[in-house]
Backbone as CSV, one residue per row, in Angstrom:
resi,resn,N_x,N_y,N_z,CA_x,CA_y,CA_z,C_x,C_y,C_z
1,UNK,-11.030,-9.263,31.328,-10.487,-9.667,29.724,-9.316,-9.104,29.796
2,UNK,-8.971,-7.629,30.287,-7.892,-6.580,30.033,-6.512,-7.427,31.009
3,UNK,-6.597,-7.950,32.070,-5.670,-8.340,33.148,-5.418,-9.990,32.268
4,UNK,-6.318,-10.893,31.752,-6.086,-12.034,31.215,-4.982,-11.783,30.143
5,UNK,-5.151,-10.640,28.744,-4.449,-10.432,28.114,-2.936,-10.287,28.798
6,UNK,-2.904,-9.453,29.869,-1.859,-8.920,30.796,-0.995,-10.385,30.919
7,UNK,-1.614,-11.164,31.624,-1.116,-12.379,32.257,-0.709,-13.417,31.362
8,UNK,-1.500,-13.074,29.962,-1.457,-14.544,29.226,-2.100,-15.962,29.579
9,UNK,-3.414,-15.498,30.276,-3.900,-16.539,31.030,-4.979,-17.443,29.912
10,UNK,-4.202,-18.455,29.645,-5.233,-19.498,28.870,-6.519,-19.928,29.392
11,UNK,-6.607,-20.015,30.830,-7.798,-20.971,31.680,-9.309,-19.924,31.023
12,UNK,-8.575,-18.365,31.033,-9.900,-17.321,31.057,-10.066,-17.743,29.410
13,UNK,-9.412,-17.609,28.404,-9.590,-18.064,27.196,-10.392,-18.707,26.971
14,UNK,-9.834,-20.262,27.961,-10.724,-21.409,27.804,-11.891,-21.327,27.953
15,UNK,-12.114,-20.867,28.672,-13.639,-20.563,29.674,-14.275,-19.430,28.705
16,UNK,-13.760,-18.537,27.857,-14.319,-17.316,27.103,-14.782,-18.548,25.487
17,UNK,-13.720,-19.010,25.111,-14.351,-19.933,24.137,-15.431,-21.008,24.271
18,UNK,-15.170,-21.206,25.536,-16.265,-22.565,25.760,-17.735,-21.471,25.675
19,UNK,-17.924,-20.649,26.659,-19.602,-19.628,26.945,-19.427,-19.088,25.229
20,UNK,-18.640,-18.705,24.640,-19.209,-18.402,23.207,-19.567,-19.410,22.322
21,UNK,-18.941,-20.544,22.291,-19.345,-21.636,21.882,-21.132,-22.068,22.064
22,UNK,-20.943,-21.954,23.457,-22.574,-22.034,23.656,-23.462,-21.265,23.516
23,UNK,-22.998,-20.196,23.088,-24.145,-19.033,22.691,-24.040,-18.810,21.288
24,UNK,-23.556,-19.203,20.445,-23.239,-19.760,18.744,-22.062,-20.079,18.150
25,UNK,-21.830,-21.295,17.718,-20.565,-21.880,17.766,-19.681,-21.168,16.177
26,UNK,-20.281,-20.255,15.830,-19.695,-19.771,14.602,-19.266,-18.313,15.369
27,UNK,-19.543,-17.938,16.482,-19.069,-16.328,16.772,-17.619,-15.863,16.565
28,UNK,-16.660,-17.290,17.437,-15.742,-17.222,17.339,-14.769,-17.420,16.476
29,UNK,-15.169,-17.978,15.473,-14.448,-18.174,14.551,-14.858,-17.045,13.124
30,UNK,-16.014,-16.114,13.289,-16.140,-15.346,12.791,-15.727,-14.018,12.910
31,UNK,-15.406,-13.855,14.117,-14.599,-12.917,14.289,-13.025,-12.938,14.116
32,UNK,-12.580,-13.768,14.054,-10.900,-14.664,13.883,-10.929,-14.214,11.781
33,UNK,-11.858,-14.390,11.294,-11.808,-13.788,9.839,-12.301,-12.429,9.984
34,UNK,-12.978,-12.126,10.247,-13.311,-10.286,10.638,-12.301,-9.817,10.787
35,UNK,-10.796,-10.294,11.636,-9.495,-9.518,11.645,-8.574,-9.871,10.735
36,UNK,-9.131,-10.670,9.829,-8.088,-11.011,8.686,-7.233,-12.947,8.846
37,UNK,-7.861,-12.840,9.837,-7.305,-14.535,9.987,-7.823,-15.280,8.798
38,UNK,-7.155,-16.346,8.710,-7.695,-17.428,7.702,-7.873,-16.901,6.344
39,UNK,-7.192,-15.766,6.034,-7.743,-15.412,4.300,-5.973,-14.239,3.814
40,UNK,-6.012,-14.484,2.975,-4.871,-13.595,2.205,-4.478,-12.314,2.670
41,UNK,-3.651,-11.657,2.969,-3.524,-10.389,3.555,-3.988,-9.518,2.434
42,UNK,-3.803,-9.250,1.231,-4.027,-8.421,0.342,-2.449,-7.910,-0.417
43,UNK,-1.029,-8.084,-0.005,-0.180,-8.117,-0.340,-0.650,-8.447,-1.589
44,UNK,0.624,-8.031,-2.643,0.429,-8.006,-4.268,1.703,-9.006,-4.757
45,UNK,3.029,-8.796,-3.495,4.069,-9.059,-4.096,5.075,-10.473,-3.760
46,UNK,4.183,-11.220,-2.983,4.794,-12.717,-2.996,4.094,-13.236,-2.616
47,UNK,3.956,-14.886,-3.070,2.978,-15.597,-2.683,2.969,-16.097,-1.484
48,UNK,1.452,-16.329,-0.828,1.560,-16.736,0.563,0.142,-17.391,0.521
49,UNK,0.356,-17.583,1.817,-1.230,-18.851,2.228,-1.893,-18.365,2.975
50,UNK,-3.306,-18.697,2.836,-4.385,-17.781,3.907,-4.296,-18.745,4.906
51,UNK,-3.846,-19.762,5.577,-3.975,-19.970,6.517,-5.211,-21.032,6.311
52,UNK,-5.691,-21.032,7.834,-6.810,-21.610,8.142,-7.296,-21.554,9.751
53,UNK,-8.792,-21.065,9.494,-9.801,-21.077,10.896,-10.914,-21.937,10.810
54,UNK,-10.668,-22.900,12.045,-11.495,-24.139,12.036,-12.822,-23.402,11.767
55,UNK,-13.825,-23.931,11.566,-15.480,-23.325,11.512,-16.372,-24.859,11.495
56,UNK,-17.145,-24.475,12.174,-18.245,-25.727,12.197,-18.687,-26.207,10.624
57,UNK,-18.421,-25.782,9.850,-18.973,-25.906,8.467,-17.204,-26.763,8.109
58,UNK,-16.441,-26.471,7.915,-14.825,-26.670,7.748,-14.343,-27.875,8.270
59,UNK,-14.496,-28.017,9.741,-13.553,-29.208,10.478,-14.318,-30.204,10.226
60,UNK,-14.843,-31.154,9.940,-15.434,-32.023,9.792,-14.716,-32.258,8.275
61,UNK,-14.625,-31.726,7.456,-13.911,-32.268,6.169,-12.373,-32.131,6.595
62,UNK,-11.721,-31.432,7.382,-10.424,-31.314,7.686,-9.867,-32.712,8.920
63,UNK,-11.060,-32.594,9.677,-10.803,-34.050,10.667,-11.333,-34.970,10.715
64,UNK,-12.820,-35.017,10.045,-13.572,-36.274,10.306,-14.255,-36.359,11.300
65,UNK,-13.945,-35.121,12.329,-14.963,-34.897,14.005,-15.900,-33.926,13.740
66,UNK,-17.160,-33.826,13.969,-17.994,-33.119,14.386,-17.627,-32.071,14.857
67,UNK,-18.082,-30.786,14.533,-17.988,-29.642,15.824,-18.456,-29.466,17.355
68,UNK,-17.063,-29.588,18.109,-17.666,-29.641,18.907,-16.751,-28.143,20.069
69,UNK,-17.478,-28.539,21.374,-16.735,-27.388,22.074,-14.922,-27.710,22.220
70,UNK,-14.498,-28.834,22.066,-13.237,-28.818,22.267,-12.619,-27.720,21.296
71,UNK,-12.982,-27.990,19.936,-12.610,-27.000,19.203,-12.424,-25.886,19.062
72,UNK,-13.497,-25.271,19.858,-13.928,-23.794,20.087,-12.494,-23.187,21.395
73,UNK,-12.648,-24.649,22.160,-11.494,-24.149,22.955,-10.197,-23.877,22.638
74,UNK,-9.561,-24.706,21.569,-8.056,-24.653,20.738,-8.392,-23.248,20.137
75,UNK,-9.371,-22.756,19.545,-9.235,-22.231,18.845,-9.433,-20.723,19.838
76,UNK,-9.740,-20.774,20.928,-9.642,-19.640,21.692,-8.036,-19.079,21.973
77,UNK,-6.926,-20.225,22.064,-5.774,-19.488,22.305,-5.029,-20.038,21.026
78,UNK,-5.450,-19.992,19.939,-4.929,-19.933,18.596,-4.152,-21.140,18.383
79,UNK,-4.693,-22.376,18.918,-4.187,-23.895,18.815,-4.752,-24.329,17.985
80,UNK,-4.888,-26.112,18.091,-5.452,-27.036,17.444,-5.186,-26.753,15.667
81,UNK,-6.302,-26.466,14.843,-6.037,-26.647,13.496,-5.790,-25.008,12.815
82,UNK,-5.864,-24.205,13.990,-5.609,-22.722,13.490,-4.275,-22.715,12.758
83,UNK,-4.276,-21.753,11.816,-3.154,-21.709,10.736,-2.921,-20.387,10.368
84,UNK,-1.848,-19.339,11.349,-1.758,-18.131,10.992,-0.331,-17.670,10.624
85,UNK,-0.244,-16.800,9.595,1.085,-16.563,9.499,1.611,-15.274,10.646
86,UNK,2.883,-14.862,10.511,2.906,-13.701,11.024,2.387,-12.388,10.526
87,UNK,2.304,-12.683,9.044,2.296,-11.299,8.369,0.698,-10.962,8.626
88,UNK,-0.193,-12.464,9.042,-1.807,-12.194,9.120,-1.795,-11.464,10.385
89,UNK,-0.949,-12.185,11.830,-1.080,-11.634,12.930,-0.738,-10.441,12.911
90,UNK,0.468,-9.591,12.820,0.871,-8.180,13.188,-0.090,-7.484,12.281
91,UNK,-0.579,-7.836,11.288,-1.451,-6.908,10.427,-2.832,-7.219,11.443
92,UNK,-3.162,-7.953,12.084,-4.518,-7.734,12.756,-4.050,-7.241,14.146
93,UNK,-2.671,-7.128,14.783,-2.336,-6.230,16.014,-2.389,-4.891,15.830
94,UNK,-1.859,-4.626,14.250,-1.924,-3.061,13.732,-3.594,-2.590,13.664
95,UNK,-4.502,-3.313,13.298,-5.942,-2.742,13.416,-6.254,-2.530,14.624
96,UNK,-5.721,-3.493,15.600,-6.104,-3.110,16.853,-5.749,-1.987,17.297
97,UNK,-4.396,-1.786,16.834,-3.481,-0.221,17.362,-4.127,1.070,16.797
98,UNK,-4.620,0.892,15.587,-5.289,2.153,14.930,-6.357,2.528,14.548
99,UNK,-7.364,1.519,15.469,-9.210,2.025,15.696,-9.973,0.847,14.783
100,UNK,-9.102,-0.412,14.418,-10.030,-1.339,13.761,-9.759,-1.660,12.358
101,UNK,-8.598,-0.762,11.599,-8.652,-0.861,10.043,-7.554,-1.944,10.046
102,UNK,-8.206,-3.101,8.877,-6.983,-3.803,8.170,-6.554,-3.371,6.976
103,UNK,-5.108,-2.809,6.855,-4.306,-2.234,6.248,-3.720,-3.231,5.192
104,UNK,-3.678,-2.807,3.556,-3.177,-3.749,2.683,-1.318,-3.597,3.049
105,UNK,-0.999,-4.889,3.294,0.803,-5.028,3.303,1.221,-4.467,2.114
106,UNK,2.225,-3.652,2.700,3.362,-3.293,1.074,4.603,-3.509,1.704
107,UNK,5.787,-4.193,0.765,6.665,-4.653,1.351,8.198,-3.555,0.864
108,UNK,7.289,-2.459,0.204,8.534,-1.300,-0.183,7.499,0.224,-0.125
109,UNK,8.176,0.824,1.149,7.618,2.053,1.385,8.032,3.035,0.495
110,UNK,9.104,3.126,-0.097,9.997,4.130,-0.760,11.109,3.691,-1.648
111,UNK,11.415,3.916,-2.890,12.201,3.721,-3.491,13.391,5.054,-4.487
112,UNK,14.971,4.613,-4.145,15.939,5.603,-4.063,16.697,5.256,-3.250
113,UNK,17.558,6.572,-3.456,19.168,6.404,-2.181,18.838,7.970,-1.679
114,UNK,19.940,7.926,-0.488,20.340,9.163,0.247,18.910,10.245,0.479
115,UNK,18.994,11.159,-0.302,17.483,12.454,-0.433,17.090,12.115,-1.498
116,UNK,17.510,11.176,-3.128,16.438,11.017,-3.748,15.673,10.206,-3.922
117,UNK,14.662,9.806,-2.822,13.578,9.021,-2.418,12.207,9.361,-2.888
118,UNK,11.595,7.897,-3.506,10.458,8.419,-4.076,9.112,7.641,-3.303
119,UNK,8.150,8.451,-2.564,7.257,7.096,-2.150,6.027,6.510,-2.997
120,UNK,6.187,5.280,-2.560,5.730,4.005,-3.914,4.560,3.495,-2.816
121,UNK,4.234,4.012,-1.342,3.516,2.830,-0.861,2.560,4.237,-0.724
122,UNK,0.943,4.029,-0.556,0.851,4.695,0.389,-0.803,4.006,1.376
123,UNK,-0.892,4.702,2.205,-2.266,3.808,3.301,-3.347,3.496,2.340
124,UNK,-3.762,1.795,2.809,-4.477,1.164,1.748,-5.352,0.741,2.918
125,UNK,-6.382,1.335,3.134,-7.487,0.391,3.998,-8.172,-0.517,3.460
126,UNK,-8.246,-2.001,3.660,-8.976,-2.698,3.222,-10.273,-3.383,4.026
127,UNK,-10.421,-2.992,4.734,-11.765,-3.367,5.575,-11.547,-2.171,7.027
128,UNK,-12.830,-1.954,7.412,-13.248,-1.526,8.624,-13.987,-2.224,9.422
129,UNK,-13.040,-3.234,10.189,-13.621,-4.302,11.160,-14.950,-3.929,12.039
130,UNK,-15.064,-2.325,11.997,-16.034,-1.718,13.095,-16.097,-2.538,14.595
131,UNK,-15.036,-3.090,15.216,-14.931,-3.207,16.356,-15.052,-2.173,17.380
132,UNK,-16.067,-2.061,18.391,-16.454,-1.099,19.293,-14.875,-0.193,19.573
133,UNK,-14.872,1.096,19.992,-13.966,1.805,20.497,-13.332,1.268,22.049
134,UNK,-14.717,0.866,22.636,-14.436,0.372,23.923,-13.422,-1.350,23.698
135,UNK,-14.141,-1.857,23.290,-13.525,-3.258,23.169,-12.103,-2.974,22.442
136,UNK,-11.561,-2.232,22.037,-10.245,-1.791,21.273,-9.469,-1.210,22.710
137,UNK,-10.074,-0.518,23.287,-9.735,0.180,24.819,-9.036,-0.260,25.619
138,UNK,-9.886,-1.612,25.827,-9.383,-3.024,26.962,-8.429,-3.563,26.488
139,UNK,-8.647,-4.128,24.592,-7.434,-4.852,24.621,-6.100,-4.260,24.818
140,UNK,-6.292,-3.068,24.095,-4.972,-2.590,24.269,-4.211,-1.716,25.482
141,UNK,-5.068,-1.805,26.708,-4.487,-1.471,27.762,-4.156,-2.733,28.351
142,UNK,-4.711,-4.046,28.042,-3.690,-5.173,28.411,-2.683,-5.325,27.947
143,UNK,-2.531,-5.062,26.519,-1.294,-4.967,25.840,-0.419,-4.089,26.189
144,UNK,-0.649,-2.773,26.678,0.150,-1.854,27.333,0.961,-2.210,28.675
145,UNK,-0.111,-2.902,29.225,0.579,-3.470,30.788,1.188,-4.709,30.761
146,UNK,0.979,-5.487,29.718,2.259,-6.306,29.606,3.384,-6.798,29.361
147,UNK,3.833,-5.127,29.552,5.211,-4.796,29.140,5.491,-3.788,30.451
148,UNK,4.777,-3.308,31.296,5.093,-2.421,32.876,4.685,-2.716,33.384
149,UNK,3.225,-4.158,33.845,2.978,-4.347,35.107,3.804,-5.523,36.134
150,UNK,3.672,-5.580,37.212,4.447,-6.365,37.600,3.974,-7.794,37.468
151,UNK,2.581,-8.052,36.974,2.366,-9.277,36.544,2.242,-9.622,34.819
152,UNK,2.720,-8.797,34.124,2.998,-8.928,32.739,3.749,-10.003,31.820
153,UNK,3.608,-10.463,30.893,4.324,-11.580,30.741,5.800,-11.008,30.162
154,UNK,5.779,-9.729,29.910,6.770,-9.107,28.901,7.552,-7.882,29.497
155,UNK,7.041,-8.058,31.129,7.458,-6.642,31.820,9.190,-6.968,31.974
156,UNK,9.474,-7.925,32.348,10.861,-8.799,32.366,11.971,-8.309,31.367
157,UNK,10.953,-8.657,30.086,11.915,-8.540,28.906,12.428,-6.835,28.729
158,UNK,11.172,-5.992,28.818,11.541,-4.727,28.585,11.505,-3.895,30.058
159,UNK,12.448,-4.394,30.937,12.716,-3.535,32.574,13.786,-2.718,32.010
160,UNK,13.690,-1.387,32.153,14.448,-0.279,32.558,15.019,-0.144,30.680
161,UNK,14.167,-0.611,29.890,14.377,-0.110,28.544,13.730,1.234,28.604
162,UNK,14.308,2.157,27.462,14.240,3.216,27.251,13.168,3.355,25.889
163,UNK,12.775,2.186,25.695,11.425,1.955,25.170,10.162,2.272,25.762
164,UNK,9.900,2.124,27.177,8.761,2.148,28.138,8.519,3.692,27.931
165,UNK,10.143,4.649,27.436,9.595,6.349,27.482,8.212,6.688,26.868
166,UNK,8.244,5.830,25.873,7.450,6.046,24.112,6.298,5.091,24.421
167,UNK,6.352,3.830,25.066,5.268,3.215,25.552,5.203,2.002,24.393
168,UNK,5.551,0.692,24.615,5.697,-0.345,23.842,4.351,-1.295,24.345
169,UNK,3.370,-1.818,23.667,2.311,-2.338,23.884,2.304,-3.600,23.103
170,UNK,2.282,-5.205,24.011,2.635,-5.979,23.281,1.748,-7.353,23.706
171,UNK,2.016,-8.527,23.415,1.501,-9.815,23.376,2.136,-11.124,23.233
172,UNK,2.824,-11.539,24.036,3.761,-13.013,24.445,2.733,-13.843,23.740
173,UNK,2.995,-14.941,23.085,2.612,-16.489,22.447,3.437,-17.264,22.923
174,UNK,3.285,-18.305,23.004,3.880,-19.718,22.842,2.801,-20.838,22.705
175,UNK,3.322,-20.781,21.064,2.850,-21.595,20.555,2.968,-23.456,20.555
176,UNK,2.610,-24.126,21.198,2.500,-25.942,21.120,3.232,-26.597,19.858
177,UNK,4.120,-27.123,19.359,4.362,-28.021,18.287,4.313,-28.978,18.206
178,UNK,3.465,-29.512,16.999,3.120,-30.908,17.139,3.924,-32.021,17.650
179,UNK,5.203,-31.886,17.227,6.488,-32.678,17.441,6.596,-33.250,19.129
180,UNK,6.716,-34.283,19.484,6.580,-34.828,20.602,7.832,-34.036,21.376
181,UNK,8.861,-34.219,20.825,9.908,-33.398,21.944,10.299,-32.313,21.203
182,UNK,9.394,-31.613,20.595,9.609,-30.034,19.702,9.401,-29.072,20.758
183,UNK,10.117,-28.027,20.975,9.758,-26.833,21.564,9.155,-26.184,21.064
184,UNK,7.953,-25.432,22.141,7.080,-24.569,21.446,7.214,-23.441,20.697
185,UNK,6.898,-22.840,19.626,7.406,-21.824,18.819,6.808,-20.638,19.626
186,UNK,8.113,-19.554,19.435,8.196,-18.149,20.259,7.780,-17.357,19.688
187,UNK,6.715,-16.351,19.941,5.970,-15.649,19.525,5.936,-14.014,20.448
188,UNK,6.193,-12.843,19.733,5.923,-11.654,20.389,5.239,-10.396,19.423
189,UNK,4.056,-9.974,19.879,3.985,-9.027,18.565,3.735,-7.610,19.099
190,UNK,3.795,-6.330,18.796,3.624,-5.175,20.064,3.564,-3.892,18.756
191,UNK,3.024,-3.038,19.667,3.112,-1.662,18.684,3.591,-0.565,19.453
192,UNK,4.149,0.312,18.832,4.668,1.983,19.728,4.687,2.802,18.562
193,UNK,4.291,4.111,18.899,4.207,4.675,20.537,2.908,4.587,20.742
194,UNK,3.026,3.759,22.446,1.587,3.636,22.793,0.289,4.439,22.564
195,UNK,1.056,5.589,22.948,-0.481,6.708,22.495,-0.705,7.283,21.071
196,UNK,0.615,7.053,20.188,0.415,7.216,19.029,0.814,6.472,17.916
197,UNK,0.918,5.045,17.818,1.347,4.094,17.236,1.463,4.404,15.768
198,UNK,2.879,4.314,15.700,3.718,4.497,14.246,4.357,2.842,13.356
199,UNK,4.162,1.978,14.474,4.715,0.654,14.013,4.345,-0.357,14.699
200,UNK,4.003,-1.396,14.024,4.121,-3.128,14.744,5.103,-3.550,14.326
201,UNK,5.313,-4.987,15.251,6.554,-5.724,14.707,6.245,-7.221,15.396
202,UNK,6.342,-7.975,14.621,6.028,-9.408,15.114,7.331,-10.185,14.878
203,UNK,7.656,-10.727,15.998,9.044,-12.094,16.168,8.539,-13.149,16.383
204,UNK,8.503,-14.281,15.403,8.401,-15.423,15.852,9.495,-16.394,15.632
205,UNK,9.654,-17.240,16.250,11.001,-18.362,16.209,10.255,-19.434,16.149
206,UNK,10.531,-20.350,15.530,10.106,-21.700,15.424,10.486,-22.472,16.750
207,UNK,9.949,-23.091,17.578,10.679,-24.181,18.144,11.660,-23.849,18.854
208,UNK,11.584,-22.347,19.327,12.650,-21.713,20.398,12.108,-21.608,21.860
209,UNK,10.839,-21.820,22.196,10.784,-21.665,23.378,9.741,-20.913,23.881
210,UNK,9.423,-19.992,25.254,8.570,-19.345,25.767,8.708,-17.439,25.096
211,UNK,7.243,-17.259,24.419,7.361,-15.956,23.744,7.841,-15.333,24.939
212,UNK,8.084,-15.110,25.917,8.611,-13.798,27.178,9.994,-14.258,27.239
213,UNK,10.484,-15.274,26.916,12.037,-15.380,26.816,12.608,-15.260,26.100
214,UNK,12.080,-15.410,24.870,12.916,-15.559,23.539,12.539,-14.202,22.680
215,UNK,11.055,-14.008,21.980,10.612,-13.434,20.901,11.013,-11.995,21.789
216,UNK,10.181,-11.746,23.020,10.035,-10.592,23.337,11.413,-9.837,23.916
217,UNK,12.548,-10.735,24.253,13.956,-9.585,24.412,14.430,-9.778,23.477
218,UNK,14.101,-10.454,21.707,14.123,-9.870,20.970,13.694,-8.746,19.694
219,UNK,12.439,-8.392,20.331,11.941,-7.597,19.981,11.870,-6.126,20.594
220,UNK,12.453,-6.135,21.817,13.247,-4.930,22.263,14.345,-4.683,21.658
221,UNK,15.288,-5.797,21.789,16.289,-5.339,20.743,16.351,-4.779,19.530
């Protein structure tokens, strides 16, 4: 699992999605929903969409087709009927970094100027996902290796970066677009420092190309 995150290996996740579907068709969507996908983030400042996570219950309504392993395989890599906002995604990755806690996003941390600032945001935990510490450790190591190891999909983007001194852990994403000749959407999501995360960041460019080639270098900058 760890190296599949580092290498961004779709076939590994196809197989995982297929096997999980054999065990329980609801399992994969259950965990996606647990991590805040397909639901409102809880922020109170601007209108947002809940997105969509396909489930055996809703897929017939949206596609007219009965649930099958094909939907599970698409779900395993975030494709097909999956709709997730950048805010949902970075909130999920922040939970991976912080030990499994889904936080309420807040758009303003403090108000005022110079040294006359007043905090207006405090940590607001909406859900403890109760994901095991060992599972989170494996996922985090796979993300940290993605920017540092030879096989990492973001290693080239972060080569010789001073950010590596504090440790940047991330995941590239290349999401196919439904247009016949459209470039894929380019994603990169990261957190840092590796050992004591303080910031999570998402970069997503529509129809811009590979996540490793476009979004990852922009995140570094």
